[in-house]
Each structure stands twice: as C-alpha cells, then as structure tokens.
Short mmCIF file of C-alpha atoms in Angstrom, two decimals:
data_model
loop_
_atom_site.label_atom_id
_atom_site.label_comp_id
_atom_site.label_asym_id
_atom_site.label_seq_id
_atom_site.Cartn_x
_atom_site.Cartn_y
_atom_site.Cartn_z
CA MET R 1 12.06 7.02 3.75
CA SER R 2 13.49 10.50 4.39
CA GLU R 3 11.51 13.33 5.98
CA VAL R 4 11.28 14.97 2.54
CA ASP R 5 9.76 11.81 1.02
CA LYS R 6 7.20 11.28 3.77
CA PRO R 7 3.67 12.26 2.71
CA ASP R 8 2.08 15.32 4.29
CA VAL R 9 -1.42 15.44 5.73
CA ASP R 10 -3.10 16.48 2.47
CA LYS R 11 -1.25 13.78 0.52
CA ILE R 12 -2.35 11.10 2.99
CA ALA R 13 -5.94 12.31 2.70
CA GLU R 14 -5.61 12.27 -1.10
CA LEU R 15 -4.27 8.71 -1.14
CA ILE R 16 -7.12 7.49 1.06
CA THR R 17 -9.64 9.31 -1.15
CA ASN R 18 -8.12 7.67 -4.24
CA ALA R 19 -8.38 4.27 -2.55
CA VAL R 20 -12.08 4.94 -1.97
CA MET R 21 -12.56 6.09 -5.57
CA GLU R 22 -11.00 2.85 -6.83
CA HIS R 23 -13.01 0.67 -4.41
CA ARG R 24 -9.82 -0.43 -2.65
CA LEU R 25 -11.28 0.79 0.65
CA ALA R 26 -14.74 -0.51 1.45
CA PRO R 27 -17.46 1.43 3.27
CA GLY R 28 -17.28 0.76 6.99
CA SER R 29 -13.59 -0.18 6.94
CA LYS R 30 -11.86 0.57 10.24
CA LEU R 31 -8.89 2.90 9.85
CA SER R 32 -6.34 1.95 12.49
CA GLU R 33 -4.10 4.91 13.32
CA SER R 34 -1.17 2.70 14.30
CA ARG R 35 -1.34 0.52 11.19
CA MET R 36 -1.73 3.56 8.95
CA ALA R 37 1.21 5.28 10.64
CA ASP R 38 3.35 2.22 9.96
CA ALA R 39 2.18 1.96 6.35
CA PHE R 40 2.69 5.65 5.57
CA LYS R 41 5.82 5.83 7.77
CA VAL R 42 4.57 8.94 9.56
CA SER R 43 3.48 9.79 13.10
CA ARG R 44 0.04 8.93 14.43
CA THR R 45 -0.49 12.66 14.92
CA LYS R 46 -0.20 13.22 11.18
CA ILE R 47 -2.56 10.31 10.51
CA ARG R 48 -5.04 11.76 12.99
CA GLN R 49 -4.89 15.13 11.21
CA ALA R 50 -5.53 13.47 7.84
CA LEU R 51 -8.51 11.61 9.26
CA MET R 52 -9.94 14.88 10.56
CA VAL R 53 -9.64 16.37 7.06
CA LEU R 54 -11.47 13.37 5.62
CA ALA R 55 -14.12 13.58 8.34
CA GLU R 56 -14.78 17.21 7.41
CA ASN R 57 -15.35 16.05 3.82
CA GLY R 58 -17.76 13.33 4.95
CA LEU R 59 -15.55 10.47 3.80
CA VAL R 60 -14.60 9.27 7.29
CA GLN R 61 -16.63 8.97 10.49
CA LEU R 62 -14.93 9.43 13.87
CA PHE R 63 -16.38 7.70 16.93
CA PRO R 64 -15.18 8.26 20.52
CA ASN R 65 -13.50 5.15 21.95
CA ARG R 66 -14.03 3.30 18.66
CA GLY R 67 -11.85 5.12 16.16
CA ALA R 68 -12.20 6.09 12.52
CA PHE R 69 -14.20 4.30 9.84
CA ILE R 70 -14.80 4.86 6.15
CA THR R 71 -18.30 6.32 5.86
CA SER R 72 -21.17 3.96 5.06
CA PRO R 73 -23.88 6.16 3.54
CA THR R 74 -27.43 5.15 4.42
CA VAL R 75 -30.12 4.87 1.78
CA PRO R 76 -31.54 8.33 2.62
CA GLU R 77 -28.02 9.77 2.47
CA ALA R 78 -27.44 8.08 -0.88
CA LEU R 79 -30.61 9.67 -2.23
CA GLU R 80 -29.46 13.05 -0.93
CA VAL R 81 -26.11 12.69 -2.69
CA PHE R 82 -27.79 12.02 -6.03
CA SER R 83 -30.25 14.84 -5.42
CA ALA R 84 -27.35 17.21 -4.81
CA ARG R 85 -25.58 16.03 -7.94
CA ARG R 86 -28.73 16.56 -10.02
CA LEU R 87 -28.75 20.16 -8.82
CA LEU R 88 -25.03 20.81 -9.24
CA GLU R 89 -23.99 19.03 -12.40
CA PRO R 90 -26.26 20.92 -14.80
CA GLU R 91 -24.54 24.06 -13.47
CA VAL R 92 -21.19 22.36 -14.02
CA VAL R 93 -22.14 21.73 -17.65
CA ARG R 94 -23.32 25.31 -18.14
CA GLY R 95 -20.16 26.65 -16.54
CA VAL R 96 -17.88 24.55 -18.72
CA ILE R 97 -19.67 25.75 -21.86
CA VAL R 98 -19.01 29.35 -20.79
CA HIS R 99 -15.50 29.05 -19.36
CA ALA R 100 -13.71 26.13 -21.03
CA LYS R 101 -10.75 26.89 -23.30
CA LYS R 102 -9.23 24.81 -26.08
CA ALA R 103 -6.70 23.43 -23.61
CA ASP R 104 -9.55 22.24 -21.39
CA PHE R 105 -11.14 20.30 -24.22
CA LYS R 106 -7.77 18.73 -25.00
CA LEU R 107 -7.66 17.53 -21.39
CA LEU R 108 -11.19 16.17 -21.65
CA HIS R 109 -10.43 14.27 -24.85
CA LYS R 110 -7.23 12.90 -23.32
CA HIS R 111 -9.29 11.73 -20.36
CA LEU R 112 -11.80 10.04 -22.67
CA GLU R 113 -8.90 8.24 -24.35
CA GLN R 114 -7.71 7.03 -20.96
CA GLU R 115 -11.20 5.74 -20.18
CA SER R 116 -11.25 3.90 -23.51
CA GLU R 117 -7.85 2.33 -22.87
CA ALA R 118 -8.93 1.24 -19.39
CA ARG R 119 -11.98 -0.48 -20.85
CA LYS R 120 -9.93 -2.19 -23.56
CA SER R 121 -7.53 -3.54 -20.95
CA ASN R 122 -10.43 -4.36 -18.61
CA SER R 123 -8.67 -2.49 -15.81
CA ARG R 124 -11.47 -2.42 -13.25
CA ARG R 125 -9.81 -0.05 -10.80
CA ALA R 126 -8.77 2.37 -13.53
CA ILE R 127 -12.29 2.38 -15.00
CA ILE R 128 -13.83 3.18 -11.62
CA ARG R 129 -11.30 5.91 -10.83
CA LEU R 130 -11.48 7.53 -14.27
CA SER R 131 -15.29 7.51 -14.24
CA GLY R 132 -15.27 9.56 -11.05
CA ASP R 133 -12.38 11.73 -12.20
CA PHE R 134 -14.35 12.74 -15.30
CA HIS R 135 -16.92 14.55 -13.18
CA LEU R 136 -14.20 16.15 -11.05
CA LEU R 137 -12.39 17.31 -14.19
CA LEU R 138 -15.55 18.94 -15.53
CA ALA R 139 -16.14 20.63 -12.17
CA SER R 140 -12.60 22.04 -12.22
CA MET R 141 -13.43 23.77 -15.52
CA CYS R 142 -16.82 25.25 -14.61
CA GLY R 143 -15.49 28.51 -13.17
CA ASN R 144 -17.11 28.07 -9.76
CA ARG R 145 -14.75 26.98 -6.97
CA TYR R 146 -17.61 26.32 -4.55
CA ILE R 147 -19.27 23.88 -6.93
CA GLU R 148 -15.85 22.32 -7.53
CA LYS R 149 -15.38 21.83 -3.78
CA MET R 150 -18.81 20.27 -3.35
CA MET R 151 -18.19 17.92 -6.25
CA SER R 152 -14.86 16.87 -4.71
CA GLU R 153 -16.88 15.65 -1.71
CA LEU R 154 -19.84 14.17 -3.60
CA CYS R 155 -17.87 12.04 -6.08
CA PRO R 156 -16.01 9.94 -3.48
CA LEU R 157 -19.28 9.54 -1.55
CA THR R 158 -20.90 8.29 -4.76
CA CYS R 159 -18.16 5.68 -5.06
CA LEU R 160 -18.95 4.51 -1.53
CA ILE R 161 -22.66 4.35 -2.36
CA ILE R 162 -21.97 2.24 -5.46
CA ALA R 163 -19.69 -0.04 -3.44
CA LEU R 164 -22.39 -0.46 -0.78
CA TYR R 165 -25.48 -0.93 -2.88
CA ASP R 166 -24.21 -2.48 -6.09
CA ILE R 167 -21.45 -4.84 -7.18
CA PRO R 168 -21.59 -4.22 -10.92
CA GLN R 169 -19.88 -6.58 -13.34
CA ALA R 170 -19.74 -3.71 -15.82
CA PRO R 171 -18.78 -0.07 -15.23
CA ALA R 172 -21.45 2.06 -13.57
CA CYS R 173 -21.05 4.59 -16.37
CA PRO R 174 -22.30 3.51 -19.83
CA GLU R 175 -19.41 3.52 -22.27
CA ASN R 176 -20.39 6.46 -24.48
CA ASP R 177 -22.07 8.71 -21.90
CA HIS R 178 -19.01 10.80 -21.09
CA ALA R 179 -18.04 11.22 -24.75
CA ASN R 180 -21.57 12.33 -25.66
CA ILE R 181 -21.60 14.86 -22.82
CA VAL R 182 -18.26 16.31 -23.92
CA LYS R 183 -19.43 16.51 -27.54
CA ALA R 184 -22.57 18.44 -26.55
CA ILE R 185 -20.55 20.79 -24.33
CA GLU R 186 -17.96 21.38 -27.04
CA GLN R 187 -20.69 22.24 -29.54
CA GLY R 188 -22.29 24.63 -27.05
CA GLU R 189 -25.55 22.67 -26.93
CA GLU R 190 -26.48 23.53 -23.37
CA SER R 191 -29.92 21.91 -23.23
CA LEU R 192 -28.65 18.67 -24.73
CA ALA R 193 -25.57 18.58 -22.49
CA VAL R 194 -27.71 19.09 -19.38
CA GLU R 195 -30.18 16.43 -20.53
CA LEU R 196 -27.36 13.96 -21.17
CA MET R 197 -25.80 14.63 -17.77
CA LEU R 198 -29.10 14.13 -15.93
CA HIS R 199 -29.80 10.95 -17.89
CA HIS R 200 -26.29 9.74 -17.03
CA LEU R 201 -26.84 10.33 -13.31
CA ALA R 202 -30.26 8.68 -13.46
CA HIS R 203 -28.70 5.60 -15.05
CA ILE R 204 -26.12 5.30 -12.28
CA GLU R 205 -28.75 5.73 -9.56
CA SER R 206 -31.16 3.26 -11.15
CA ALA R 207 -28.45 0.57 -11.20
CA LEU R 208 -28.18 0.61 -7.40
CA HIS R 209 -29.84 -1.99 -5.20
CA LEU R 210 -30.87 -0.22 -2.04
CA ASP R 211 -31.82 -3.34 -0.10
CA GLY R 212 -28.49 -4.43 1.36
CA ALA R 213 -24.81 -3.75 1.78
CA ASN R 214 -21.50 -5.52 1.65
CA ASP R 215 -19.54 -6.42 4.76
CA ALA R 216 -16.45 -4.31 5.29
CA ASN R 217 -13.16 -6.18 5.22
CA GLU R 218 -10.03 -5.72 7.29
CA VAL R 219 -7.83 -3.14 5.63
CA ASP R 220 -4.51 -4.31 4.15
CA TRP R 221 -2.58 -1.04 4.01
CA GLU R 222 0.50 -2.60 2.40
CA LYS R 223 -1.65 -3.78 -0.51
CA ILE R 224 -3.46 -0.45 -0.82
CA LEU R 225 -0.23 1.55 -0.92
CA GLY R 226 1.64 -0.99 -3.02
#
C-alpha cells in the first residue's frame, strides 16, 4: 500500500465508526494499537490520533495502562442517549421540512430503496447500517450543523446500546417507520412527522432489555477490514 493509499486519521475513525454501526465491533472490545496499525498499514501514532478522535465523540474509552476500548454504555447512559434523541429529532424533522430541497427527497427515497433491498436480501449488516444512516441523513438536511454533529455522535452510541442490551432477530426499526416519516415530512405535516419520529424512537427503546450485556469478543481486524 502506497503512502497515498494509506488511510488518514479521519478515515480510520470513520471505518471504526462504520464497524460499530454494523455491529462488527462489539461494546467493550479492546482496540490494540499494534494490531490496528498492522491492519490499517499505518503508524501507531496515526492509530492513536484516530482513537483520540473517537474518544472525543464518546465512541471509545481510553484507560491509562490498559489501552483503548469500544464504549460500553451503562443503562443510565443509554437512557440519556434516548432522552437526547427525543429532544433533537423532532427539531431534525422540523428543520428538514423547512430546508429540504427536491434533491434531498430524492436522496431520502433512494435510501429507502436501499433499506428495502437490504431487507429483501436479508443483509443483516446492511440493514443495521442503513437504519442508523437514515437518521444521519435526515440530520444532514435539517439546516443545523450543531444538531447534525450531535446526531453523528448519538447514532453510533445507539448502535452500541442495541448491541449491548438486545440481540434482535429482526431489525430494530419497524419496516415502514422510515417511509412513513419521510412521507409526512414531504407533505409538510410537521405534527404527524414529529409524532411518528417519537413513536419510532420509543419502539426502539422499548425493545431493549436493560438487564444484561453481551461479552466482548477479541477483535479480528482482518475480518473487519476485509
């Protein structure tokens, strides 16, 4: 791999975030700098910088003399994440109604098609990733960069919470929820869109079992990056 092809710090952080979003990295997983450096074919310094970026976003915890671990949100932290999303996502919906253009709705409908295809092919990882990406896509269209930034931190944390407190056989998101939200937004029905979003979040939260967690496994970086 040439220097040009080697991932930069932000790209490494993005790849790790994507692995979390797809449940390829479990909460509590130890992130070995040396193994990551070998897998990404970069220096340990660059890996360390990427881990610091992820720590700032709450996705990684750094412990002196122990190293870096994927965050394992506690039950109170999980409740705080959903509380924050209940506050933010109605504003996301309102912002999209005000700011979204025709091109934005084309992107949303394309995304819904991708979700549908993932369900038809029973692609578990794609379903999980696309479900989270839907909320990030809406946030990117709401016209508020601060809300967008907060959502970029809350969505991966939500994936960790789901991985910790539930092992669903079906997608966390009911099949038609996203389509119904987009339809209400597109028709400018603010109250309905907000109601649908809050109901959607409540459904996800109610599906969690907050009485136990899964054991973290050793990370296979070759498999994750493959």
